[in-house]
XYZ file of C-alpha atoms in Angstrom:
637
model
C -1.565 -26.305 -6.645
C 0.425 -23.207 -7.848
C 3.039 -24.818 -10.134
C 6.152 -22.682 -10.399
C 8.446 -25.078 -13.031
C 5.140 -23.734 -15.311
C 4.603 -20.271 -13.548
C 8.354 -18.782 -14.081
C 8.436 -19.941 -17.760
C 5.409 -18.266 -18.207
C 6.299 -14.768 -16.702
C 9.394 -15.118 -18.879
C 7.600 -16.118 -21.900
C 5.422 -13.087 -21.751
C 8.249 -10.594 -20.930
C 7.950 -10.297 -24.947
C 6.510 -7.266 -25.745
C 5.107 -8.479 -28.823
C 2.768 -10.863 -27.553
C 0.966 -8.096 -25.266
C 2.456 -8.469 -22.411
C 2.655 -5.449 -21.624
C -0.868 -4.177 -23.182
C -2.140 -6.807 -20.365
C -0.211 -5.316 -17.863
C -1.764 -1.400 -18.770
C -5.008 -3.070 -18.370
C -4.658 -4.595 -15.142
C -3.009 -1.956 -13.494
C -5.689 0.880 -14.692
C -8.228 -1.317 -13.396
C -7.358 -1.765 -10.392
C -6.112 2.053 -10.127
C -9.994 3.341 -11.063
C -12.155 0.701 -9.616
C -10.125 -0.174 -5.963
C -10.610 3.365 -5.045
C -14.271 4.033 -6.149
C -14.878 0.882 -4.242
C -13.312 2.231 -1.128
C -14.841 5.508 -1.306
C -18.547 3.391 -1.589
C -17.265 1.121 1.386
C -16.914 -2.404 -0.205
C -13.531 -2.607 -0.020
C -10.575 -3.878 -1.798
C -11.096 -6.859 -2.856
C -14.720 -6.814 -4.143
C -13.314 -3.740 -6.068
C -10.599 -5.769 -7.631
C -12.917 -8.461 -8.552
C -15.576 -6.131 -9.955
C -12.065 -4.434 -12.233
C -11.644 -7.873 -13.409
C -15.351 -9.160 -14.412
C -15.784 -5.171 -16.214
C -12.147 -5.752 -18.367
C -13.114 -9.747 -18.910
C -13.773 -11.095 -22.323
C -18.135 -11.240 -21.320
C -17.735 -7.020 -20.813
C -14.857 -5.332 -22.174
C -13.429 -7.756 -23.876
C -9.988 -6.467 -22.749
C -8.386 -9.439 -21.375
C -9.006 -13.310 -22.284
C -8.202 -16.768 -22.548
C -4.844 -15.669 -20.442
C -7.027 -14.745 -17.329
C -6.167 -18.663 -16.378
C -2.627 -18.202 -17.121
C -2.630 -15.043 -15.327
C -4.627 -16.471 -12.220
C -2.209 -19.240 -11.938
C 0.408 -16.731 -11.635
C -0.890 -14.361 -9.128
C -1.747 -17.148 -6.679
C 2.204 -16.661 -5.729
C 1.052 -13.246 -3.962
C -1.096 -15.910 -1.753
C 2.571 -17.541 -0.946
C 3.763 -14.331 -0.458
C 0.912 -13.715 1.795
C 1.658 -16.097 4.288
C 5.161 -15.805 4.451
C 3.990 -12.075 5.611
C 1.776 -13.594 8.354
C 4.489 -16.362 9.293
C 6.750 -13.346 9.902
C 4.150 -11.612 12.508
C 3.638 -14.951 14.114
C 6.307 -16.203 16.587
C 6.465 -20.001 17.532
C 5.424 -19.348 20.942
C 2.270 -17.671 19.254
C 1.730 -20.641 16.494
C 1.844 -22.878 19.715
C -0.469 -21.469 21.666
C -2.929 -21.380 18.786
C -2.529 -25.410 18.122
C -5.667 -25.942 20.029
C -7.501 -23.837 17.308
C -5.428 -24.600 14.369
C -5.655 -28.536 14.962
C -9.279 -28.848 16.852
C -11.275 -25.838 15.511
C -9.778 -26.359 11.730
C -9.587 -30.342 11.862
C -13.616 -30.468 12.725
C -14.033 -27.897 9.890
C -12.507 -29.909 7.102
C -14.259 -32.979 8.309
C -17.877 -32.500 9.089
C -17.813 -30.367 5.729
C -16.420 -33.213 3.674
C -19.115 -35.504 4.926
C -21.903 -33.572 4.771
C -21.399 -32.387 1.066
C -20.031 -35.970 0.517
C -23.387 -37.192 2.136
C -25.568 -34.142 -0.066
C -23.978 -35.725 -3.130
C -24.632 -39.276 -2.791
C -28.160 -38.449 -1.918
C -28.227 -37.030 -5.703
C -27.109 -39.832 -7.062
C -22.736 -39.007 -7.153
C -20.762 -41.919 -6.105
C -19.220 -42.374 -3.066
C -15.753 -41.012 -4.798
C -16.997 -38.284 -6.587
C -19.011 -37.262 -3.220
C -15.633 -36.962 -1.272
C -14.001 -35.341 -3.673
C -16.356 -32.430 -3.836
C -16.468 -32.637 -0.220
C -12.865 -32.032 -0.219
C -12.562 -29.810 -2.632
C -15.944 -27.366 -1.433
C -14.561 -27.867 2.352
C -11.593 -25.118 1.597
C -12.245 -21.167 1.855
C -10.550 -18.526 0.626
C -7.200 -17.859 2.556
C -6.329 -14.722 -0.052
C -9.668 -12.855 0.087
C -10.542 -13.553 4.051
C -7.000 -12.705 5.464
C -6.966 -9.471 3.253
C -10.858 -8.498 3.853
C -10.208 -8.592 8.036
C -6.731 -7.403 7.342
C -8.229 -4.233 6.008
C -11.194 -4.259 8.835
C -8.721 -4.469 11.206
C -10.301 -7.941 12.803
C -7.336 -9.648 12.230
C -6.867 -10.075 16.028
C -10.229 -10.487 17.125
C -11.292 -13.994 18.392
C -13.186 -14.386 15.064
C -10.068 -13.117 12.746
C -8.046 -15.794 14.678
C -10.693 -18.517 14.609
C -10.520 -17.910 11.123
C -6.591 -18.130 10.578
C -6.234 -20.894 12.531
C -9.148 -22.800 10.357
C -7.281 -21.240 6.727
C -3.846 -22.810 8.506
C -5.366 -26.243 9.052
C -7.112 -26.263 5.251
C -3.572 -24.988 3.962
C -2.285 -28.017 5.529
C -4.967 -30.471 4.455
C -4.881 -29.616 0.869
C -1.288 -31.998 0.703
C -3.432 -35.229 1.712
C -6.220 -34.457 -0.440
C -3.920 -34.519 -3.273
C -2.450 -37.659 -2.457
C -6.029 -39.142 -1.704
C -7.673 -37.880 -5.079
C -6.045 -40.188 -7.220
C -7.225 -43.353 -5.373
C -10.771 -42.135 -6.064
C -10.298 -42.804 -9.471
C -12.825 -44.418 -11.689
C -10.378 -45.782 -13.624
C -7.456 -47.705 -11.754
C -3.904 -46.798 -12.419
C -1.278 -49.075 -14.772
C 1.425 -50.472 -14.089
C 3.446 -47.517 -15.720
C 1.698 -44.916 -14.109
C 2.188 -46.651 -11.127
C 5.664 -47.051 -11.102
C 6.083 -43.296 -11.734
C 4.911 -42.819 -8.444
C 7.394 -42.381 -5.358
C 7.038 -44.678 -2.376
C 5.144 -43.320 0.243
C 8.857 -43.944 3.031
C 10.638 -41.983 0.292
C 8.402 -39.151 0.070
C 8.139 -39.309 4.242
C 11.479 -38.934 4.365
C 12.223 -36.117 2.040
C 9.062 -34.095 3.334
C 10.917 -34.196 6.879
C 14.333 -33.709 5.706
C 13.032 -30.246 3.541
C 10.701 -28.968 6.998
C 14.266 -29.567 9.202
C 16.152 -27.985 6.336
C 13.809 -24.647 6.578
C 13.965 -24.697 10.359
C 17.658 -25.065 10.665
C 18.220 -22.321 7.251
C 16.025 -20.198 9.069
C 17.719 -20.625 12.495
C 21.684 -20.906 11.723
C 22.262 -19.628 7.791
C 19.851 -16.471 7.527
C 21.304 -14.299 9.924
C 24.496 -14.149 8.784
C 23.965 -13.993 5.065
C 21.235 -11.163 6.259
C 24.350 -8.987 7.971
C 26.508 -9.806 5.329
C 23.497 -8.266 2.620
C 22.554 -5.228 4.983
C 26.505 -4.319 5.238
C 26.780 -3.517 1.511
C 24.376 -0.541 1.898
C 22.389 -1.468 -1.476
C 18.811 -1.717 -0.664
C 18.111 -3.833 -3.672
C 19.834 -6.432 -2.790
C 17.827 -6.844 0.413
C 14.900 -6.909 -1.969
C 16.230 -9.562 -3.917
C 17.639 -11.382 -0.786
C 14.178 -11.739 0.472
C 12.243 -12.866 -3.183
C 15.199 -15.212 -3.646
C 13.728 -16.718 0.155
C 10.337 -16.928 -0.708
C 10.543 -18.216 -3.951
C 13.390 -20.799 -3.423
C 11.187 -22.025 -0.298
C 8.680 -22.192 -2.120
C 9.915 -24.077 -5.221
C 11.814 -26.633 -2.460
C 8.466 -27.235 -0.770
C 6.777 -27.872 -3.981
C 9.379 -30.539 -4.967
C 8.429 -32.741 -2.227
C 4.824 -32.221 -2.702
C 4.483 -29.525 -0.204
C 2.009 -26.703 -0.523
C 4.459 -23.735 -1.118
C 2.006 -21.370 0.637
C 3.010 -23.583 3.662
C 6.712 -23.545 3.410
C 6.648 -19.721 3.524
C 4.879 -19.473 6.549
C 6.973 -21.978 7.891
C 9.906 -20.300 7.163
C 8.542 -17.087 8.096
C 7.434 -18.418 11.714
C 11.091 -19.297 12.256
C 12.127 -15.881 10.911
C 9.938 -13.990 12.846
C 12.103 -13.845 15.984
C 15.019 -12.414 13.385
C 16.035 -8.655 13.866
C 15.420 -8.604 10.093
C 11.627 -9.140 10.462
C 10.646 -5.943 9.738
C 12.961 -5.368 6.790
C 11.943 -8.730 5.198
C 8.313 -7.728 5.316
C 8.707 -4.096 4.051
C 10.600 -5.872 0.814
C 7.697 -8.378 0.489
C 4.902 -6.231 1.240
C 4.633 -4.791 -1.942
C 4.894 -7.461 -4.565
C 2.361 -9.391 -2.400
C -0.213 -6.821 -2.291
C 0.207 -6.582 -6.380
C 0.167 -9.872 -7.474
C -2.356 -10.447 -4.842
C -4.356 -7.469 -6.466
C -3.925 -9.396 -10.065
C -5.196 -13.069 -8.569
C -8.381 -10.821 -7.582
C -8.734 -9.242 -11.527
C -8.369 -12.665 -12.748
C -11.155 -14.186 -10.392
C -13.531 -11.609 -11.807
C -12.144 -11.826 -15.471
C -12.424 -15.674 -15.575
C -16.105 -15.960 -14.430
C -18.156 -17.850 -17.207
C -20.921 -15.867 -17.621
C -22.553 -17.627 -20.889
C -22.559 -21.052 -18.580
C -24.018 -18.654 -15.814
C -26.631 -17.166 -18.251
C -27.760 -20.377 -19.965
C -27.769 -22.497 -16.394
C -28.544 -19.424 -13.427
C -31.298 -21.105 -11.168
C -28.697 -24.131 -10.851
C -25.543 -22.043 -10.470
C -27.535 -19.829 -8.288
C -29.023 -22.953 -5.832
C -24.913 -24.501 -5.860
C -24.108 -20.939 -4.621
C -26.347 -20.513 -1.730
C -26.697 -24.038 -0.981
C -22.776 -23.808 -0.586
C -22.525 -20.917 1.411
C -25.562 -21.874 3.580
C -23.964 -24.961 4.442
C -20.553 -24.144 5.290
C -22.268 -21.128 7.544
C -24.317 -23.448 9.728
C -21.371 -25.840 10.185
C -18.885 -23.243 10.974
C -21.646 -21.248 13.577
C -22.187 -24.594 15.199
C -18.478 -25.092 15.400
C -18.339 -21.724 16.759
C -20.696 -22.461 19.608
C -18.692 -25.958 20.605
C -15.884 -24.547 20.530
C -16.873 -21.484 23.038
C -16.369 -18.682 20.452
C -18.410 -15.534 21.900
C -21.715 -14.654 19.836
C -20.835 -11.813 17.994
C -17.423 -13.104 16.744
C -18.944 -16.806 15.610
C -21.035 -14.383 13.268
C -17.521 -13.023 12.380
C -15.911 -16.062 11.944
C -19.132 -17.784 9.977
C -19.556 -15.100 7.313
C -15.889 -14.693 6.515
C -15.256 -18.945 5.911
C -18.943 -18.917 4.533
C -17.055 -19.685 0.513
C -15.042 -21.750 -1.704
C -11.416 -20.669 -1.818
C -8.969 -20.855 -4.346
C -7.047 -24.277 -4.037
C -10.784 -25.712 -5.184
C -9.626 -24.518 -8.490
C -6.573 -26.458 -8.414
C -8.027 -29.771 -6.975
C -11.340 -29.866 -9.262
C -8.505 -29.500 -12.304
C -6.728 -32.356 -10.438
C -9.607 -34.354 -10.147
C -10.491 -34.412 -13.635
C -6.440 -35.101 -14.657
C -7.022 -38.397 -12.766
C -10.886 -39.056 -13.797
C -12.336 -38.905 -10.344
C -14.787 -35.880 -11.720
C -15.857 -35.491 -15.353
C -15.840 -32.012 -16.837
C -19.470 -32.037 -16.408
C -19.394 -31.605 -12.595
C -16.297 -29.696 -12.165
C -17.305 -26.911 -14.789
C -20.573 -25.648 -12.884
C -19.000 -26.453 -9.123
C -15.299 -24.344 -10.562
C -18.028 -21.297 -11.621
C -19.574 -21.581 -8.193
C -16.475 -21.326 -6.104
C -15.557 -17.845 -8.110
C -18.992 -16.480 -7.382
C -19.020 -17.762 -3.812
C -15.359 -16.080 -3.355
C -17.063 -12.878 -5.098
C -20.010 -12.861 -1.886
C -16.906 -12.890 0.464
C -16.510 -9.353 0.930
C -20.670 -8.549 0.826
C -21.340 -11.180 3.073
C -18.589 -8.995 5.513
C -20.170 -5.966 4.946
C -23.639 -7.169 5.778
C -22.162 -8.884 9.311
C -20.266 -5.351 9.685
C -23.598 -2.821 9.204
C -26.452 -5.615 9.945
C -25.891 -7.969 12.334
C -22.768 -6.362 14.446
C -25.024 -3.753 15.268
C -27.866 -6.078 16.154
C -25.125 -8.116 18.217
C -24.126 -5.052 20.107
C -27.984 -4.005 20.776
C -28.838 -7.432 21.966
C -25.853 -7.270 24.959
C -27.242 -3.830 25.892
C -30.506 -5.713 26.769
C -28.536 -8.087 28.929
C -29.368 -7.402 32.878
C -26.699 -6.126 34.150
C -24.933 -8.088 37.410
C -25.532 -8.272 40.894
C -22.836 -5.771 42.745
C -22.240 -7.105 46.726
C -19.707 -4.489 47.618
C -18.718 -0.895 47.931
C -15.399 0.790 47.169
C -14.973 4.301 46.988
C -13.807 4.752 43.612
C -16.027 3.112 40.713
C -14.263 2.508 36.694
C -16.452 2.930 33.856
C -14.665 1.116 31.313
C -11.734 -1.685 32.029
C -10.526 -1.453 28.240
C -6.728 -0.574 27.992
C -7.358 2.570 29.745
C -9.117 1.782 32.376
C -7.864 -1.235 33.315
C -4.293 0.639 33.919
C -6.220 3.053 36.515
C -7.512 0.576 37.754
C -4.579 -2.310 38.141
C -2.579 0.907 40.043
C -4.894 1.619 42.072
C -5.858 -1.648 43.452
C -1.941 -1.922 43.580
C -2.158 0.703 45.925
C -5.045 -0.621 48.332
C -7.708 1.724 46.725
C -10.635 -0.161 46.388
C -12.469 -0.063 43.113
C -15.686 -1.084 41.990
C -15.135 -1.674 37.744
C -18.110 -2.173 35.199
C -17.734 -2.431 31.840
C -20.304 -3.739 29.172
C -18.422 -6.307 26.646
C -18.867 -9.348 27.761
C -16.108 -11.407 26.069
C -13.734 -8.866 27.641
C -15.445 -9.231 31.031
C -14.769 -13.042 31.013
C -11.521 -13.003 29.506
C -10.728 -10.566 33.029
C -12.512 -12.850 35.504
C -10.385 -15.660 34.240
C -7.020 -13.793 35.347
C -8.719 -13.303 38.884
C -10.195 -9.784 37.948
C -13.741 -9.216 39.320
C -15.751 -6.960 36.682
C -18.907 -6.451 36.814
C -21.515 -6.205 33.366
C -23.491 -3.035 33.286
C -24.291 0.089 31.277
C -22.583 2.620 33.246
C -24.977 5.521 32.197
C -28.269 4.062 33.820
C -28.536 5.129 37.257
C -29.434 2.177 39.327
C -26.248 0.639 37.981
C -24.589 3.550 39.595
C -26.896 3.373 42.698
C -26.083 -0.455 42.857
C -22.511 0.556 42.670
C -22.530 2.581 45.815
C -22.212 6.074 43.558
C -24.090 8.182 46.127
C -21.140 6.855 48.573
C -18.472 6.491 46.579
C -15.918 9.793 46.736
C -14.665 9.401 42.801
C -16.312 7.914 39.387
C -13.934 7.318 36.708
C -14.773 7.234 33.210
C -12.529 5.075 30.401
C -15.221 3.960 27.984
C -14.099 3.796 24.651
C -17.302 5.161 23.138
C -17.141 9.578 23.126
C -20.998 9.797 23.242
C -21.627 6.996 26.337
C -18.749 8.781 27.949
C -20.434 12.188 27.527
C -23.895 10.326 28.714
C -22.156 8.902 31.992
C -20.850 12.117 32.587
C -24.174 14.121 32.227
C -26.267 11.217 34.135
C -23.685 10.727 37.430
C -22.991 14.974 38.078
C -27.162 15.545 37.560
C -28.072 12.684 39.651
C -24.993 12.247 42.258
C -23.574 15.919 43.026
C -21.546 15.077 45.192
C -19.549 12.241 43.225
C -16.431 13.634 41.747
C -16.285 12.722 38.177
C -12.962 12.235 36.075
C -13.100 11.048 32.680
C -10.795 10.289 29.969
C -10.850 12.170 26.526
C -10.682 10.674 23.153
C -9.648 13.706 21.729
C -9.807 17.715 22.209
C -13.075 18.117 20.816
C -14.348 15.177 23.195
C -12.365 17.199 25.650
C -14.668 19.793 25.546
C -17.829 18.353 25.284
C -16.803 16.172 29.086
C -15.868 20.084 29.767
C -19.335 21.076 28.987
C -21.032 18.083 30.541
C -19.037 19.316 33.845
C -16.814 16.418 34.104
C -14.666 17.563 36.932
C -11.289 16.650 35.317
C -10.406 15.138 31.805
C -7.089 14.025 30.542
C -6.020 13.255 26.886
C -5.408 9.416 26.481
C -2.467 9.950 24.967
C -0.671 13.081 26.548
C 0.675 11.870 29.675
C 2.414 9.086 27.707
C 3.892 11.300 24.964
C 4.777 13.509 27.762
C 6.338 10.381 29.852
C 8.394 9.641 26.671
C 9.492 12.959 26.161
C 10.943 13.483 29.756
C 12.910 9.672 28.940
C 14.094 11.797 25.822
C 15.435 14.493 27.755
C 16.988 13.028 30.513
C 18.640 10.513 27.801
C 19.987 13.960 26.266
C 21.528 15.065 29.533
C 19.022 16.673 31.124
C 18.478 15.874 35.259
C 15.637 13.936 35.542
C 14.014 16.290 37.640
C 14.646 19.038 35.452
C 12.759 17.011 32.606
C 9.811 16.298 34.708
C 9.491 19.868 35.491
C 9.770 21.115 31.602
C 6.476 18.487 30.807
C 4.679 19.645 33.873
C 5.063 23.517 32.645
C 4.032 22.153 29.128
C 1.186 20.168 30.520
C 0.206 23.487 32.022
C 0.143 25.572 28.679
C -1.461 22.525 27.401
C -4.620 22.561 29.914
C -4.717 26.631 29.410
C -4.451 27.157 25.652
C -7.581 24.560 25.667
C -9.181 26.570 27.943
C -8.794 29.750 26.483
C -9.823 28.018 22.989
C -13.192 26.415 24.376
C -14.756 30.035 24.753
C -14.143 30.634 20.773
C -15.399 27.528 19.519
C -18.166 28.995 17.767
C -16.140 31.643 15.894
C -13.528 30.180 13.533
C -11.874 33.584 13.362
C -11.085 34.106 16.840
C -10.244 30.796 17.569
C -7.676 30.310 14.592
C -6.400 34.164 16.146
C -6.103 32.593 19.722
C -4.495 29.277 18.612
C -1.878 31.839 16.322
C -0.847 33.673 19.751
C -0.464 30.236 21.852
C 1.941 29.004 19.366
C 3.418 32.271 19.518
C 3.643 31.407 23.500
C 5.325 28.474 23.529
C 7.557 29.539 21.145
C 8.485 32.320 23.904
C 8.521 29.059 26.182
C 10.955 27.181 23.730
C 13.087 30.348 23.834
C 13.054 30.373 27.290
C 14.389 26.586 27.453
C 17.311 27.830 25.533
C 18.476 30.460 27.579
C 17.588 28.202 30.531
C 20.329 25.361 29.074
C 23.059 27.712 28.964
C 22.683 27.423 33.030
C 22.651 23.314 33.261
C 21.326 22.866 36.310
C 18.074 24.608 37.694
C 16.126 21.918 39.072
C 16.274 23.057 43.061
C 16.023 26.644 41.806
C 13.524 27.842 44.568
C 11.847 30.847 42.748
C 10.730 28.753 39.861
C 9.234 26.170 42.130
C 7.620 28.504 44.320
C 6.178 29.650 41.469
C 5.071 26.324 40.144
C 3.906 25.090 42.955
C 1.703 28.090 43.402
C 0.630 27.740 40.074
C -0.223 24.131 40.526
C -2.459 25.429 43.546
C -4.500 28.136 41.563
C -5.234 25.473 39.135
C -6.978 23.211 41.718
C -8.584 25.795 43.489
């Protein structure tokens, strides 16, 4: 466990310049400033390019760094407790109780069919039954820093297998405090008398563990705000800054004193600060530091990685490895499948917990302090855990460009559904565009026949009483199923531009008559649905922007009628510049010429606006709305 009474010291101890200090600190930071980026730019991301920065600078390459890589380590595992305070903050307690299911079912089943099946693996090689459940508990934890940051950056945080996976990195978080207090009964060697009465009673420790989890609840409820207004009225930004350090860190060192995992106490006390209307501010002063020392605890993985012990022992280092990862894989897929995760995100969730993480480190040094493991065991099973965490971000990338894919493929083969009914508009796509089309016009008694081809999503809808149908909206007996040759309108929301263009192309060659609107990623998609003859498309985001900017006006004065008028006449230059611009597509020249004179036109149009607010009030002005109106008319025609 991250001990800060030794931690602080430390940083202060090597504020010296003399002792290098501050040569270390060069060499970390230009590691991580040439190697994160080249491993960006070749698409393993951050982390594997931190830990590759850290094995190249290490004293088995470079040389660069040493013996202080432990030291250094042990430090940087506070940007883990920064970490979670980060995620406590974007987690409200409404939100952490809705995922107790997970966090206490899902995560509890984790931690114990792991335990016993490397406890069992053990014994069968001749480890006692201590020894065996120590390893168990100690190879049953992943790797809360490198997971949360590897989805983080893949944006899967939110996906079912990014919260499967938080809610099993809570639970192990959680579980670590037992296993401490467990490990030294597994001793070999019983306690004496002394050591024994060195140890608080069990009531006494209850006690001040509940008193220091009320103390952060009511802190975080009664004390914070005010001292927050009373810091945010002196105008010194700094003093947020340290405001929100002197948080974590005092949590963290108050946790700790009670035998608390620190990393815990910050997300407790951010869950109870997440509701604060100093949130945001409190994470934009933490963000930073976390991400650096986070960045370090990554260098120092790779820089501490034996690689004599590797080179003189690498068929057994190499079987712990795999057997390790194979293991936890198979009992986190088969988790995944009790537990009713869909198929593609239990691969998620099974190759991101598929490691050791890096509170192993602290128990295996734990276990030997109290003889439960000799130095023999812990040395090769320590070296395996840092090359297991080093696989994390591979293993992601091979789920991301392998088996996703395969995933996807393998629901495009599913047969799509039965359709019993008829409706005479039909929704490609109930994603978050869509499924607004759709909800208003159901609303409005249109009937409306919706298909859409994730399957996850489609049972997440018919469980709120939505009927969705599975099918690839592009083959056309899905559309003759679906009544297209009756229907009077096919809308298309997919979220994919090329099986948007597809639909398109297949439903106005094979159903003429069928009036096709679709919805456009971007301009460019724009004008391929354009050329595909997509009858109408609309920007996903214009009419929104549009919407906001009429709220602007009329909050500025302007009559709300007035406003609504001033984004339809935009809309219109909108619609025409595009179609002006499609016919110079091809010719760079001409198009950058035409774009030129259309912002030259709405200046003219901005200009008009002016002279048009010296006169407030136009809105029933007849001429203009003759005018628009006939406008509106051409258009259609």
């Amino acid at each position: 466990m991250l001990d800060l009474t030794s931690v602080l010291p430390l940083a202060i101890a090597n504020a010296d310049p003399d002792d290098g200090f501050l040569l270390h600190a060069t060499v970390y930071l230009a590691a991580a400033v040439l190697a994160v980026p080249f491993a960006k730019r070749l698409g393993l991301g951050s982390v594997l390019g931190y830990i590759i920065a850290g094995v190249v600078i290490g004293p088995y390459v470079l040389g660069l760094v040493g013996a202080e890589g432990q030291s250094v380590m042990h430090a940087a595992e506070f940007g883990v407790v920064m970490m979670l305070f980060v995620v406590g903050l974007e987690l409200r307690p409404a939100m952490l109780w809705r995922l107790r299911g997970p966090i206490l079912g899902l995560g509890g089943a984790q931690v114990i069919c792991t335990v016993l099946i490397i406890a069992g693996i053990t014994m069968a090689l001749g480890m006692s039954w201590q020894g065996g459940l120590a390893i168990g508990m100690c190879l049953s934890l992943s790797s809360t820093a490198i997971v949360l940051q590897s989805l983080n950056e893949k944006g899967l945080t939110r996906s079912r297998g990014g919260q499967a996976s938080f809610s099993v990195l809570l639970f192990q978080d959680i579980a670590v405090i037992p296993m401490l207090a467990i490990m030294p009964f597994l001793a070999m060697v019983p306690e004496d008398d002394a050591a024994k009465a060195l140890h608080t009673p069990h009531w006494q420790k209850a006690v001040l563990i509940i008193g220091v989890v009320a103390g952060i609840v009511l802190a975080g409820r009664y004390l914070t705000r005010p001292i927050f207004r009373y810091i945010a009225a002196t105008q010194i930004r700094e003093m947020f800054t340290a405001i929100a350090l002197l948080l974590v860190i005092g949590v963290a060192l108050l946790t700790q004193s009670v035998g608390l995992s620190p990393a815990l106490g910050t997300f407790l006390a951010g869950v109870v600060l997440a509701e604060s209307e100093f949130r945001h501010e409190l994470e934009g002063n933490i963000e930073p530091f976390k991400g650096l020392l986070l960045g370090v605890f990554f260098i120092a993985v790779g820089a501490t990685i034996d690689f004599p012990f590797l080179l003189k022992h690498p068929l057994g280092i190499a079987g712990i490895v795999i057997g390790l990862v194979v293991i936890k894989f198979v009992i986190l897929f088969i988790l995944g499948k009790v537990f009713h995760i869909g198929r593609d995100q239990n691969w998620l969730f099974s190759f991101a917990l598929a490691q050791g993480g890096e509170f192993a480190f602290v128990l295996f040094s734990f276990a030997g302090t109290v003889d439960v493991l000799p130095i023999e065991v812990t040395t090769p099973l320590t070296l395996a855990v840092a090359l297991s965490m080093m696989m994390t971000p591979l293993l992601l990338i091979i789920h991301e460009r392998i088996v996703a894919p395969l995933m996807q493929n393998a629901d495009a083969e599913r047969h799509a559904d039965d359709i019993d009914e008829e409706n005479p508009i039909i929704i490609a796509g109930f994603g978050s565009f869509g499924n607004i089309i759709g909800r208003f016009l159901q609303a409005n008694n249109i009937g409306t026949t919706v298909l859409d081809t994730d399957p996850e999503h489609i049972e997440t809808l018919r469980k709120i009483g939505l009927k969705v149908y599975y099918g690839d909206a592009s083959r056309i007996d899905l559309l003759h199923a679906a009544g297209a040759d009756k229907a009077r309108m096919l809308i298309v929301a997919v979220d994919e531009k090329e099986k948007a263009n597809q639909i398109v192309s297949v439903a106005k060659k094979h159903f003429p008559n069928l009036i096709v609107y679709a919805r456009a990623l971007d301009y460019e998609h724009g004008a391929n649905l354009f050329e595909y003859r997509a009858d109408k498309w609309r920007h996903q985001n214009v009419g929104s922007a549009l919407e906001l900017g009429v709220d602007v006006l009329s909050y500025l004065g302007w009559s709300p009628f007035r406003a609504w008028r001033a984004s339809r006449r935009f809309s219109r230059h909108e619609d025409e510049t595009f179609k002006k611009l499609l016919k110079f597509r091809e010719d760079d020249k001409a198009f950058f010429d035409k774009a030129r004179q259309s912002r030259e036109e709405i200046e003219k149009i901005f200009m008009a606006d002016a002279e048009f607010k010296e006169n407030p009030d136009h809105a029933w002005d007849n001429t203009s709305l003759k005018e628009e109106v006939s406008s509106q008319q051409e258009e259609q025609a």
